[in-house]
Each structure stands twice: as structure tokens, then as C-alpha cells.
XYZ file of C-alpha atoms in Angstrom:
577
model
C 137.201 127.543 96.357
C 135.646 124.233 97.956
C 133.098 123.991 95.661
C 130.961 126.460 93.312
C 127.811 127.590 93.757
C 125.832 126.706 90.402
C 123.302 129.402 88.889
C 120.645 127.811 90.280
C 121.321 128.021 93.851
C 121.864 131.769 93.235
C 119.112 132.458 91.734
C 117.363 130.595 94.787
C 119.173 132.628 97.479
C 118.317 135.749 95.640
C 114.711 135.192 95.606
C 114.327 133.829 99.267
C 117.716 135.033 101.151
C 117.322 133.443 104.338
C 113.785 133.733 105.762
C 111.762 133.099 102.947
C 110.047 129.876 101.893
C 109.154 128.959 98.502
C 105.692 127.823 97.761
C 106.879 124.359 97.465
C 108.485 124.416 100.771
C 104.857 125.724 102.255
C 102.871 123.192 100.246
C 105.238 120.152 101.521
C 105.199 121.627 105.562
C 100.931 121.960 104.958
C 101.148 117.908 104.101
C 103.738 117.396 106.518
C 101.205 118.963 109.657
C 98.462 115.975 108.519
C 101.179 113.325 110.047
C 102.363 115.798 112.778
C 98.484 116.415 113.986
C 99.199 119.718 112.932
C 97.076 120.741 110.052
C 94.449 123.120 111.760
C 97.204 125.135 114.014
C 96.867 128.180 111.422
C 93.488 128.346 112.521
C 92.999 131.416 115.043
C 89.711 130.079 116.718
C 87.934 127.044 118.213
C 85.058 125.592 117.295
C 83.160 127.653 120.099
C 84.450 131.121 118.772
C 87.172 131.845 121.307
C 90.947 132.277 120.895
C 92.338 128.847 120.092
C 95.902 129.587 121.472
C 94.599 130.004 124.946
C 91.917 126.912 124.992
C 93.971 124.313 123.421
C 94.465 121.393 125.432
C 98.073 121.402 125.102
C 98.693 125.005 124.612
C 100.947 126.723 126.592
C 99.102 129.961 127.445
C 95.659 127.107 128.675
C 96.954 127.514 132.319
C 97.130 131.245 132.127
C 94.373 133.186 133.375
C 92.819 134.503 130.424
C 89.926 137.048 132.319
C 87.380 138.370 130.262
C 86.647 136.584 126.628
C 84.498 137.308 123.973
C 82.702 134.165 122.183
C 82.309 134.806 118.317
C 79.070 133.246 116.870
C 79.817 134.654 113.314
C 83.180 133.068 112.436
C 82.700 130.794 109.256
C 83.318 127.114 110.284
C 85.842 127.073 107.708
C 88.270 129.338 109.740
C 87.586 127.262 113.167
C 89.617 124.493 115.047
C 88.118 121.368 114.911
C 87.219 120.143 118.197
C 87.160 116.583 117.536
C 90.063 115.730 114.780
C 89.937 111.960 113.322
C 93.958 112.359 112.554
C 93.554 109.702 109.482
C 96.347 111.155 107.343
C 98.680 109.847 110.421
C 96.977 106.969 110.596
C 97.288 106.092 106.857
C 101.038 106.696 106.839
C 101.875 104.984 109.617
C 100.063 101.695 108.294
C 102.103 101.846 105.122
C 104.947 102.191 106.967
C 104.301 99.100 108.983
C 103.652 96.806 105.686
C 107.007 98.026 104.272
C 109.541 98.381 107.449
C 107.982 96.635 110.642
C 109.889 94.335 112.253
C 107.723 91.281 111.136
C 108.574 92.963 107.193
C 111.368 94.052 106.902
C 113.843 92.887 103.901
C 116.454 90.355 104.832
C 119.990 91.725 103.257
C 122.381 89.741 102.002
C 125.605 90.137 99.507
C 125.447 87.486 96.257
C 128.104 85.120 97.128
C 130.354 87.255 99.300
C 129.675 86.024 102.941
C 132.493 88.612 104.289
C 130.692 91.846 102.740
C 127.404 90.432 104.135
C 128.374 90.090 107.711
C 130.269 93.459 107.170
C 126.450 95.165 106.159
C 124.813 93.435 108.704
C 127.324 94.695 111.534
C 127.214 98.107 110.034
C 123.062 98.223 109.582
C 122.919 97.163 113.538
C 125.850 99.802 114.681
C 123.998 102.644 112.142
C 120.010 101.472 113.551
C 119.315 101.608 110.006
C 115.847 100.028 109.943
C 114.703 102.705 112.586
C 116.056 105.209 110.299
C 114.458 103.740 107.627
C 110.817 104.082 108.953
C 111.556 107.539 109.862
C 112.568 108.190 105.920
C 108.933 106.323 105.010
C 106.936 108.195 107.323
C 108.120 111.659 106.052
C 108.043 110.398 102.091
C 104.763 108.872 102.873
C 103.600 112.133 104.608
C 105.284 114.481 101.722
C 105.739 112.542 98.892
C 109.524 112.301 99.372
C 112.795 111.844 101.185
C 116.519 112.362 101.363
C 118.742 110.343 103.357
C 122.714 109.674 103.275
C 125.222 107.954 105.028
C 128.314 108.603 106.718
C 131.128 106.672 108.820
C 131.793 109.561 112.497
C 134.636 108.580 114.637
C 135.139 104.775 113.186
C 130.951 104.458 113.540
C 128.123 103.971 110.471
C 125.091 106.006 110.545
C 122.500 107.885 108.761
C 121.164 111.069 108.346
C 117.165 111.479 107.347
C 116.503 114.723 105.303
C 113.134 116.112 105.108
C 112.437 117.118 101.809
C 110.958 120.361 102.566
C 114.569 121.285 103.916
C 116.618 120.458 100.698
C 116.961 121.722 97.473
C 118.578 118.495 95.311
C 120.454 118.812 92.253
C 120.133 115.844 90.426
C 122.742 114.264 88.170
C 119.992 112.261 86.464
C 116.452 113.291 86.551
C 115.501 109.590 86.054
C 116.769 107.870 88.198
C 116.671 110.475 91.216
C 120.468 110.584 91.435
C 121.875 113.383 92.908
C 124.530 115.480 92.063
C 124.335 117.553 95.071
C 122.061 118.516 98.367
C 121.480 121.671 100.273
C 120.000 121.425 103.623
C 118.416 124.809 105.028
C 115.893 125.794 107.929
C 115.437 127.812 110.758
C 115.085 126.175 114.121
C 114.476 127.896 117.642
C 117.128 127.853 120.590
C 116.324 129.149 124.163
C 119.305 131.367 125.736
C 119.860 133.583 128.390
C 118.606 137.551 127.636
C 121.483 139.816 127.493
C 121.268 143.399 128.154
C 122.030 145.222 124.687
C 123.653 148.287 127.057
C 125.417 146.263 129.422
C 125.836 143.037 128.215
C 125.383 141.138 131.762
C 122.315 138.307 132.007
C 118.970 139.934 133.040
C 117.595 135.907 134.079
C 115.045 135.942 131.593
C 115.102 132.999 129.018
C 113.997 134.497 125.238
C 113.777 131.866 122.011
C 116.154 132.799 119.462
C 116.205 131.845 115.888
C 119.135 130.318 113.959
C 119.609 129.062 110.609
C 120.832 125.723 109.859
C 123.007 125.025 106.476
C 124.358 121.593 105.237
C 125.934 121.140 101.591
C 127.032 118.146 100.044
C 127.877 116.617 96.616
C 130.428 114.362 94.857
C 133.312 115.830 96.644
C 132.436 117.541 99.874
C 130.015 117.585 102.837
C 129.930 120.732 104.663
C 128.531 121.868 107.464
C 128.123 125.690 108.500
C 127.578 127.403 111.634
C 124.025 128.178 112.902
C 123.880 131.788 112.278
C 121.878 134.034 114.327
C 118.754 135.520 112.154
C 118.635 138.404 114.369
C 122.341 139.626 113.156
C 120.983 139.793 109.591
C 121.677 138.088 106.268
C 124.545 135.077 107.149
C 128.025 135.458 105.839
C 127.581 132.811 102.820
C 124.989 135.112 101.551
C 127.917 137.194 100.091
C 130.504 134.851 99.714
C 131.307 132.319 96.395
C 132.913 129.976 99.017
C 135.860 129.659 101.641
C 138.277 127.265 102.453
C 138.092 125.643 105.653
C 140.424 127.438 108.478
C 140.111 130.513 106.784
C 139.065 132.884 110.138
C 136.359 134.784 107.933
C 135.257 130.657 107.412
C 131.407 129.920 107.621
C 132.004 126.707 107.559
C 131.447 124.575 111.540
C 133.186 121.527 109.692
C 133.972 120.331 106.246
C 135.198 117.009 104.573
C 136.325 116.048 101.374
C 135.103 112.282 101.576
C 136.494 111.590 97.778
C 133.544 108.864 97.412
C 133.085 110.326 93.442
C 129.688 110.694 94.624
C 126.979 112.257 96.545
C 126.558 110.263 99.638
C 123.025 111.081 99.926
C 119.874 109.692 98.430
C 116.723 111.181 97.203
C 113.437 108.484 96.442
C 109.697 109.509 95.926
C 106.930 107.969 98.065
C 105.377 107.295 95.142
C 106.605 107.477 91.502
C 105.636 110.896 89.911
C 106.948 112.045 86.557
C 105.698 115.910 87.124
C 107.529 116.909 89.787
C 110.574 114.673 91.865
C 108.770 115.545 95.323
C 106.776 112.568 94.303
C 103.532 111.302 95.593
C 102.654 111.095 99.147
C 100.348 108.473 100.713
C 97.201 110.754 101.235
C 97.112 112.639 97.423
C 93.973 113.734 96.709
C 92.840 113.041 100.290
C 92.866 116.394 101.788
C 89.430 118.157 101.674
C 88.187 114.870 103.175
C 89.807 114.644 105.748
C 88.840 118.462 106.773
C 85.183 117.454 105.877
C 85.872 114.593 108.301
C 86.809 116.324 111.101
C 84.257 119.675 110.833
C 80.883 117.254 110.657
C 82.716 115.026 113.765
C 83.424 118.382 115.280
C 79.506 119.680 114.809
C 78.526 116.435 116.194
C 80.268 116.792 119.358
C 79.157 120.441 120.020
C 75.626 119.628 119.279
C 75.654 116.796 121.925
C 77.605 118.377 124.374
C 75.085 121.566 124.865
C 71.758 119.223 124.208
C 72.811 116.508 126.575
C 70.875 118.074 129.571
C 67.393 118.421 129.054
C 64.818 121.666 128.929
C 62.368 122.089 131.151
C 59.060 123.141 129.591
C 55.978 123.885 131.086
C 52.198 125.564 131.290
C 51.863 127.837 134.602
C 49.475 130.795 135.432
C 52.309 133.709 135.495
C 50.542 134.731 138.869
C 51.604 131.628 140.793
C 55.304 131.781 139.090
C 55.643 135.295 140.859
C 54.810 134.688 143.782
C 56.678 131.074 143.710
C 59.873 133.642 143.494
C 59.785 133.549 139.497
C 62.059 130.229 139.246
C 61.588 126.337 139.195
C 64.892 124.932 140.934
C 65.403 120.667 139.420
C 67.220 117.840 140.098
C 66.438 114.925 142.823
C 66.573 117.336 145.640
C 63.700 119.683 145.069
C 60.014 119.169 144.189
C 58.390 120.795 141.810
C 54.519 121.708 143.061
C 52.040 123.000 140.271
C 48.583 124.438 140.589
C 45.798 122.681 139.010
C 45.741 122.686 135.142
C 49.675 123.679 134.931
C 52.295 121.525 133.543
C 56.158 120.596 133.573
C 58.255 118.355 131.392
C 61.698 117.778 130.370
C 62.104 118.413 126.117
C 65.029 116.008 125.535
C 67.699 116.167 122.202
C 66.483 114.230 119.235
C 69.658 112.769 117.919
C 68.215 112.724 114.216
C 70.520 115.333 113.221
C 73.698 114.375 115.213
C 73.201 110.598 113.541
C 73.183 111.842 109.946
C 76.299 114.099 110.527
C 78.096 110.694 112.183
C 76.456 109.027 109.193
C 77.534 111.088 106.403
C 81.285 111.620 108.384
C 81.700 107.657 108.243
C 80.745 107.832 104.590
C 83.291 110.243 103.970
C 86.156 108.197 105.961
C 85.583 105.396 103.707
C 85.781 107.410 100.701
C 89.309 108.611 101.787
C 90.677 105.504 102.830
C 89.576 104.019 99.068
C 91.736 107.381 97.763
C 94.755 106.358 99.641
C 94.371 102.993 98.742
C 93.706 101.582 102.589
C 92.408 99.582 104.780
C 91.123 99.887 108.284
C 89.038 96.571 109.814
C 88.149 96.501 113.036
C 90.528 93.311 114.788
C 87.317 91.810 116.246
C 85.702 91.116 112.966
C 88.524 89.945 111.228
C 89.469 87.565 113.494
C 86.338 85.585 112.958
C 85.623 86.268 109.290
C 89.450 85.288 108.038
C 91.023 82.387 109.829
C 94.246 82.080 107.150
C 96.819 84.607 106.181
C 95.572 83.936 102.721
C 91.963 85.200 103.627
C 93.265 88.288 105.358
C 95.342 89.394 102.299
C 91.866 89.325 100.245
C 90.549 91.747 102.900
C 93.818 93.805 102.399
C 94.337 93.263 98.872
C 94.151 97.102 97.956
C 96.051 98.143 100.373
C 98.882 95.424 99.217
C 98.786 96.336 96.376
C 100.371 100.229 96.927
C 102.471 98.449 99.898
C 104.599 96.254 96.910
C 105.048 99.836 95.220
C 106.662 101.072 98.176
C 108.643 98.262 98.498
C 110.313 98.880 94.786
C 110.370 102.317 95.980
C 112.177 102.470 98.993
C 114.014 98.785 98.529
C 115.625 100.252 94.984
C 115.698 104.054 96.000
C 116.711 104.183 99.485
C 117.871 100.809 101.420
C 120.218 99.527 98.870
C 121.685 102.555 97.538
C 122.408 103.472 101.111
C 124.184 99.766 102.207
C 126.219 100.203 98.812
C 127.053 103.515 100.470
C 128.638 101.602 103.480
C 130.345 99.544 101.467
C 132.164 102.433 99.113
C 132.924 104.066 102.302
C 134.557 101.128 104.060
C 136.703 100.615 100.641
C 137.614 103.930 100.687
C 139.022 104.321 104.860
C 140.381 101.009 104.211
C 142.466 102.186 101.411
C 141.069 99.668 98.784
C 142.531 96.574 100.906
C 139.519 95.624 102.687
C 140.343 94.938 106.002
C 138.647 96.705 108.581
C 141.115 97.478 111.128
C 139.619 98.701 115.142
C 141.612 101.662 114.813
C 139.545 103.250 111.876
C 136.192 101.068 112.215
C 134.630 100.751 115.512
C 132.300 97.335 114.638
C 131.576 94.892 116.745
C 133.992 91.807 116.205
C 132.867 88.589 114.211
C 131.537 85.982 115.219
C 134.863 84.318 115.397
C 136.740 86.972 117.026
C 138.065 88.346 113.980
C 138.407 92.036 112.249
C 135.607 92.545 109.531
C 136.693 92.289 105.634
C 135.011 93.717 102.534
C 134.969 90.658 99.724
C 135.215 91.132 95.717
C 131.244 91.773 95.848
C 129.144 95.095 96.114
C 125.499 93.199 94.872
C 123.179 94.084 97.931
C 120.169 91.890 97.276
C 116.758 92.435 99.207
C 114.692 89.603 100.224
C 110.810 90.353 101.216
C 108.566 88.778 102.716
C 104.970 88.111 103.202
C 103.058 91.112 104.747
C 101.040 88.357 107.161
C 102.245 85.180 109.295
C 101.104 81.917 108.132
C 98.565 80.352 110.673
C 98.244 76.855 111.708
C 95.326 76.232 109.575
C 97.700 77.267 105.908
C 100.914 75.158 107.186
C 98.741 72.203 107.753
C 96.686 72.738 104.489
C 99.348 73.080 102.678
C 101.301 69.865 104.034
C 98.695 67.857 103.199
C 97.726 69.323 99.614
C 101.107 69.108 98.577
C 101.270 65.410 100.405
C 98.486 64.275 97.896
C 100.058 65.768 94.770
C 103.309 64.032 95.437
C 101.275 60.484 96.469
C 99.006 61.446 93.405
C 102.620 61.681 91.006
C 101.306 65.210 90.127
C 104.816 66.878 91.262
C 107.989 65.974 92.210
C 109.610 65.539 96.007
C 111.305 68.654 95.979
C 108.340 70.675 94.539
C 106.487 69.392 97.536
C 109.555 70.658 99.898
C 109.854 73.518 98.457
C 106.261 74.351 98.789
C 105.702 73.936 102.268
C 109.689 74.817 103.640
C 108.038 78.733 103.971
C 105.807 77.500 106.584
C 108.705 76.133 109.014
C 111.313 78.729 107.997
C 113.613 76.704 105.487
C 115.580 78.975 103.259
C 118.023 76.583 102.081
C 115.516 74.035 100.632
C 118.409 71.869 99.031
C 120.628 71.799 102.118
C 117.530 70.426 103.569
C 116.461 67.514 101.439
C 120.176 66.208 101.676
C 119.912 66.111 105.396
C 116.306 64.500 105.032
C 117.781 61.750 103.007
C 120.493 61.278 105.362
C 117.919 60.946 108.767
C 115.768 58.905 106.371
C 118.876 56.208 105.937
C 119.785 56.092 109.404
C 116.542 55.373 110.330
C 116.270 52.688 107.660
C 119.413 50.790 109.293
C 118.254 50.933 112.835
C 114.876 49.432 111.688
C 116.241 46.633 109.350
C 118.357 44.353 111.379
C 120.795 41.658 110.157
C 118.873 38.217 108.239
C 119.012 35.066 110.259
C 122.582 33.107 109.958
C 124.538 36.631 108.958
C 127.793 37.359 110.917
C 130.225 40.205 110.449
C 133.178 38.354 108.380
C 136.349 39.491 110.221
C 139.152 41.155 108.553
C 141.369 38.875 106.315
C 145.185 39.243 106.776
C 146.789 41.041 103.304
C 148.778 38.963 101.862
C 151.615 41.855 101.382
C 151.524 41.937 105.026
C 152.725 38.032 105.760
C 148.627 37.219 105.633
C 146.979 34.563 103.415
C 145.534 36.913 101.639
C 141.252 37.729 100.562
C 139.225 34.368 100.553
C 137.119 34.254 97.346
C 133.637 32.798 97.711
C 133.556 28.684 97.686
C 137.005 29.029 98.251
C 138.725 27.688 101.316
C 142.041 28.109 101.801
C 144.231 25.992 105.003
C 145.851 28.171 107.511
C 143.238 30.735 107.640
C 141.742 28.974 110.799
C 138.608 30.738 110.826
C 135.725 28.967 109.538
C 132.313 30.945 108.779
C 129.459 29.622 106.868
C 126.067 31.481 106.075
C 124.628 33.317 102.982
C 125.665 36.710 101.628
C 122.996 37.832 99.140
C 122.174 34.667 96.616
C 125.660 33.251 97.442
C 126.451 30.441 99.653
C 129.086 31.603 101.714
C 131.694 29.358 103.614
C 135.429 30.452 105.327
C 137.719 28.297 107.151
């Protein structure tokens, strides 16, 4: 048997078998549709009463003809399509997942003194496009409160698989620390194939969706994959089986390995830490009816201006002269309107009292979720005159910072280094403990100096962050000359001073930096100080274990030298012949 199926994953397929969906799963996909603009799809009408399927902008049966339609006045706004969505749930996870894994913010990797492993992880996080990976695995935790993701080495190349946590069931190994012990992957998904006739068998040319189930397993030992099974055929094969090994023809199985890691090469991490349940925290809890509220009163709005806009013609007219005017007034710029005496026409216009309040009350309501979430949304045109230093601007954003360092220590610990110490145990293991990363079995792009990659003594990944917003001009010059004064001012030392102001021009290796300082700073001394009047380079005096006369003390002369040199050398009188 590959691997046994543990009590809880039967008790799991008896209650759903293969079509059902727990209530978690339908909670988690309902949170999931706020990021995917999703969340009012359910919804069978617009806001105008009539069948939302065939008037949504983007629906597929809009271009269809859809003849004679009946407009519902009495369905409750509650069970209506908003006609004018704000989509801020998207907009608040896709902010946090800027602060944490934009390219501006991301961590910088490296290995504690192992520069062979480092160059190894860097190689294999640009071959695997692990930091677009990784703000695909933020956006779902931060839209669902959670993520899986795991990594793998396919044909001699890294990469990594994201695992939306609606589609797993994890086994953990320790509920604390969110390691797992194992991870089942399972959904249905839709393929479009050819018709076949049931009878005959042959094509008929029509194109029909067809649902399949997808199944992944993995754990400590194994990752297997099964074959999509057709729903339509019934229950799938694993259904009744404990387990069978691969190339076995009754086999379920589409591929299987037994990667011998001695762990679960996948990762589970929370959004947001939550001790209740290990889905975790997503960035919109508690956020939910507001947004709705948001989007009904916008929607209201809309639909009161759009059939107010044109105005209503009122009037006083003797009913007589109406008749036999043909019982209609036509408007607009080409026609005149001609009254008898003591009649009257105007136009009654929209008084936006009510559409202001609902606007009001809807921007009242948007703030109130964004201080939920924890975020903040200024408008670029006032910032930019109100904060003219990085500094400033993280006041403005200080909330939202705040929850961005949390996700930091969530997905830096939970996700991106657990995953690069994945790399690493899988490159010692297809190397067979020895290190070297031959082209045969690793297809990574050479070194810098043209040789293979090597793993060093060190697994340590250490993450590096930095600050959410660019320095401006204005900081790196304030700070220069603060720090300037405090070292004139013998407040702090030289290299307190460096090190202060090195993050403005990029230093990261604030010692190697002083020593070349002091080294330019020399140089330049020399080329400024020239020799003192009457100084001359003494030539070189023969050895005396060479045949030579030997060194010349000072106010010593010695015959058969037949050099003669006289000037000063420090406070000595100095004189050669």
C-alpha cells in the first residue's frame, strides 16, 4: 500500500464523496468571490428586477436575444445585483500584498556565511519565479485567511505549486506551528470536449462542458497525483480503494513519487494568526456586511440619477386646447411649445438631496471598513503635497504598517523560508548528500564564473526587509547633515554617523566601506601635501653582503659611497657623501 488513508480522511469522504462541499469549503469560496469580483453572482436579479444572467455586462447569454421580459418591482434589494460594486475587498488585499511582496519590498535572501548555498537559492528562486508565486499565495491567504504552497524540482527545474485552501484538507504534524503531516488537494473543474453520441459513439460537432475531479496527495513520503475522473461516470475508483501501487492497471494514480525528503514538501501559513481555527484570518474579517451596504446605497444612487436625469415637464392648460392641439406637447430645441393665455409649462428637475445623503452615508461606511481591515486609501494628489518625506508618509500609513509587519512574520517565517529550505533539502537529496549540482540532474543557470552550482555546510535562510517607502531627497540630505553635527558636536562616533546615513545611498557593508573611505581619504592627503623645501628621495644604498658599503647612519659619512646629499629628514640634519 503507498500510503494509508487515516480515519479522518474517511470519515471526510464518507460524508461528502465527491461532489459535496463542506461548510468550510463554502464559507472560504464566499470570501474568496470578494477578491475575484464575484460575491453577488448568486444573486438571480439586477438591480432593475430583470434576470441578471442575461443583462450582465460580461455575461455570456447579454448578446442573445432575450424577447419579451418581465421587470420585477417587488424583489427585496437584498436579493438584487448591485449595479454599481465598489470591489474594496480586492482592493484591500491587493494593497497588503504590495507592502509585503512588491518589487520595491520584497525580502533580500541570503544564507549565514555560506556564499555557495546563497547563489544556489538565488538561481533556484529566479528559475522557480518564486516571488510571483509568492504574491499569488498572499493574495489568496489575504482573501481567505490562508494558504498552502510546496515545492518541487520537474525535469532538473525548481518550482512551486500555490494551493488554495478551500481545495485542501491538511493534516498537521503540529498544530502550532502549522506543520504538516500531509495534504489532500480536491476540486472539480470544467473541460470542454467534443459530444459523443451515447448510441453510436461518432462526434455529433457540438462542444458540451464536462466536469472532472481533480485529486493530489502528499505527505512525508509520497506525492501523488491521480487521474481527473469523469463525474458523470459516478463515484471515482479511490472512493473504494485503501490504496494501489503505481503500475498496477486497476491504478488511479496519473503519477506518483516517493521523494524520501522525511517530510511534507508543502507548507500551510495563516494570513493572519488565529488560534480558533488554522484557516486563519483573512485581510477583510469583520468587513463583509459593509462592503454589501457599500455597494446597495452606491447602487440606489446610480438608479435614482439615471431615471431623474431628464427633466418633467409640468404644466397648467385648458384640457380643450390640449385636444384639439392632438393631446401631446412634443420638447427639445426643435419644436415650440405655444400656450393659450393663462396656461403654463415648466421643466420639474431632480433634487439631488436624497442621492447626496446616500453618497454621503456610502463614503461613511467605506471609511468604517477600511479602519476594520486596518487600511489606508489617500488620494496621490493630496499626499504628495501634505507629506514631502518617507517619514511623513509612514505617519499617514501607520495603521496600515502596522498589520503589513504581521504579514511579514507571517509569510517571511511560514511560507518564504520554509519553502527555500525546501530547495535546499531537495538539492541535497538528487545530489546524493555531495552537493554538487551536476547539468545532468539540475537544469540552473551556470555561475557567475562558469561553474556548476554547490550546496555549502549551511541551511540558515535569513530574510532581510526593508522599508515599505523610498527615502526622498529631502530625508538623505536631513539626515547627512543631522548626523554631520552630532559627529562635529562629539555626540557620536564616525561610524555611528556612517552607519546612519549608508541606508540612504545603498551601503550594506558599512565596515567594508569606512576602510575604503580611509584609504581615498590618504591618497588624497599625499597628492595634496607635497615634499618640504630641500627634501630629495635618498637613493638606495648598496648592502654590504652584496660587495656595497653598506646603510649610512645619520652624521655619518663614509668614503667610497660617492654620493653626497645634504638636507633635513624630520628634526635631523641629514648629510651623505
Amino acid at each position: 500500500m503507498l500510503f494509508e488513508r487515516s480515519p479522518e480522511l474517511k470519515r471526510w469522504f464518507a460524508e461528502n464523496a465527491a461532489h459535496g462541499e463542506t461548510e468550510r469549503v463554502r464559507q472560504l469560496k464566499r470570501k474568496w468571490s470578494y477578491s475575484r469580483c464575484s460575491e453577488y453572482e448568486h444573486l438571480e436579479y439586477d438591480w432593475w428586477g430583470r434576470n441578471a444572467a442575461a443583462t450582465e455586462t460580461i455575461s455570456p447569454k447579454v448578446l442573445e436575444d432575450r424577447g419579451w421580459e418581465t421587470i420585477s418591482e417587488t424583489i427585496p434589494i437584498a436579493r438584487r445585483r448591485p449595479s454599481a460594486p465598489g470591489r474594496l475587498g480586492k482592493l484591500i488585499v491587493e494593497r497588503f500584498t504590495g507592502l509585503v511582496f512588491s518589487q520595491s519590498r520584497r525580502p533580500r535572501v541570503s544564507v549565514e556565511r555560506d556564499p555557495d548555498t546563497e547563489e544556489f537559492v538565488t538561481a533556484a528562486v529566479e528559475q522557480s519565479k518564486f516571488w510571483m508565486r509568492m504574491r499569488e499565495a498572499r493574495t489568496l491567504g489575504g482573501a481567505v485567511g490562508a494558504v498552502a504552497a510546496s515545492a518541487h524540482l520537474r525535469d532538473g527545474q525548481f518550482s512551486i505549486d500555490i494551493h488554495p485552501s478551500w481545495q485542501c484538507i491538511p493534516r498537521f504534524k503540529d498544530r502550532r506551528t502549522q506543520e504538516l503531516r500531509a495534504l489532500l488537494r480536491q476540486y472539480t473543474y470544467i473541460e470542454e470536449e467534443e459530444e459523443v453520441d451515447d448510441k453510436t459513439g461518432a462526434p455529433t460537432g457540438r462542444t458540451v462542458d464536462r466536469e472532472y475531479l481533480y485529486r493530489r496527495y502528499m505527505d512525508d513520503r509520497v506525492d501523488v497525483l491521480y487521474k481527473p475522473w469523469p463525474l458523470d461516470l459516478g463515484p471515482p475508483p479511490w472512493q473504494d480503494e485503501e490504496g494501489t501501487e503505481p503500475g498496477d492497471p486497476r491504478s488511479a494514480f496519473e503519477g506518483a513519487v516517493e521523494h524520501g525528503l522525511g517530510r511534507c514538501p508543502a507548507v500551510w501559513v495563516q494570513n493572519l494568526s488565529c488560534t480558533e481555527h488554522f484557516d486563519g484570518d483573512s485581510d477583510c474579517e469583520g468587513a463583509w456586511q459593509t462592503f454589501d451596504a457599500i455597494d446597495r446605497l452606491t447602487s440606489q444612487a446610480n438608479r435614482s440619477l439615471l431615471v431623474n436625469l431628464d427633466p418633467t415637464l409640468f404644466g397648467t392648460v385648458d384640457l380643450a386646447y390640449l385636444e384639439q392641439m392632438g393631446g401631446t406637447v412634443r420638447k427639445g430645441s426643435d419644436n415650440a411649445i405655444f400656450l393659450p393665455t393663462g396656461s403654463s409649462a415648466n421643466y420639474l428637475e431632480i433634487n439631488t438631496t436624497g442621492v447626496d445623503a446616500a453618497l454621503k452615508l456610502a463614503d461613511r461606511f467605506k471609511q468604517q471598513g477600511l479602519d476594520i481591515c486596518r487600511a489606508v486609501i489617500v488620494d496621490p494628489e493630496k499626499i504628495s503635497g501634505a507629506a514631502q518625506s518617507a517619514k511623513a508618509i509612514e505617519y499617514i500609513y501607520a495603521s496600515m504598517l502596522e498589520k503589513a509587519d504581521d504579514l511579514r512574520d507571517q509569510y517571511g517565517c511560514g511560507l518564504v523560508q520554509p519553502l527555500l529550505e525546501l530547495f535546499v533539502l531537495i538539492a541535497r537529496k538528487a545530489s546524493a548528500g555531495t552537493g554538487e549540482l551536476m547539468p545532468g540532474v539540475f537544469d540552473l543557470p551556470p555561475r557567475q564564473d562558469g561553474s556548476n552550482h554547490r550546496l555549502g555546510p549551511s541551511e540558515r535562510i535569513a530574510l532581510r526587509w526593508g522599508p515599505y517607502f523610498q527615502a526622498t531627497e529631502q530625508d538623505a540630505a536631513s539626515s547627512v547633515q543631522t548626523s554631520t553635527l552630532a559627529r562635529q558636536g562629539e555626540l557620536i562616533d564616525h561610524e555611528t554617523a556612517v552607519k546612519r546615513v549608508a541606508q540612504y545611498f545603498g551601503v550594506e557593508d558599512v565596515p567594508a566601506m569606512m576602510k575604503k573611505i580611509a584609504a581615498e581619504r590618504e591618497a588624497m592627503m599625499a597628492e595634496m601635501m607635497p615634499p618640504e623645501p630641500g627634501m630629495v628621495e635618498m637613493p638606495p644604498v648598496p648592502d654590504p653582503t652584496e660587495g656595497g658599503a653598506g646603510p649610512v647612519a645619520l652624521g655619518e659619512a663614509r668614503s667610497g659611497t660617492g654620493v653626497r646629499v645634504s638636507g633635513r629628514m624630520g628634526d635631523a640634519e641629514v648629510e651623505h657623501e
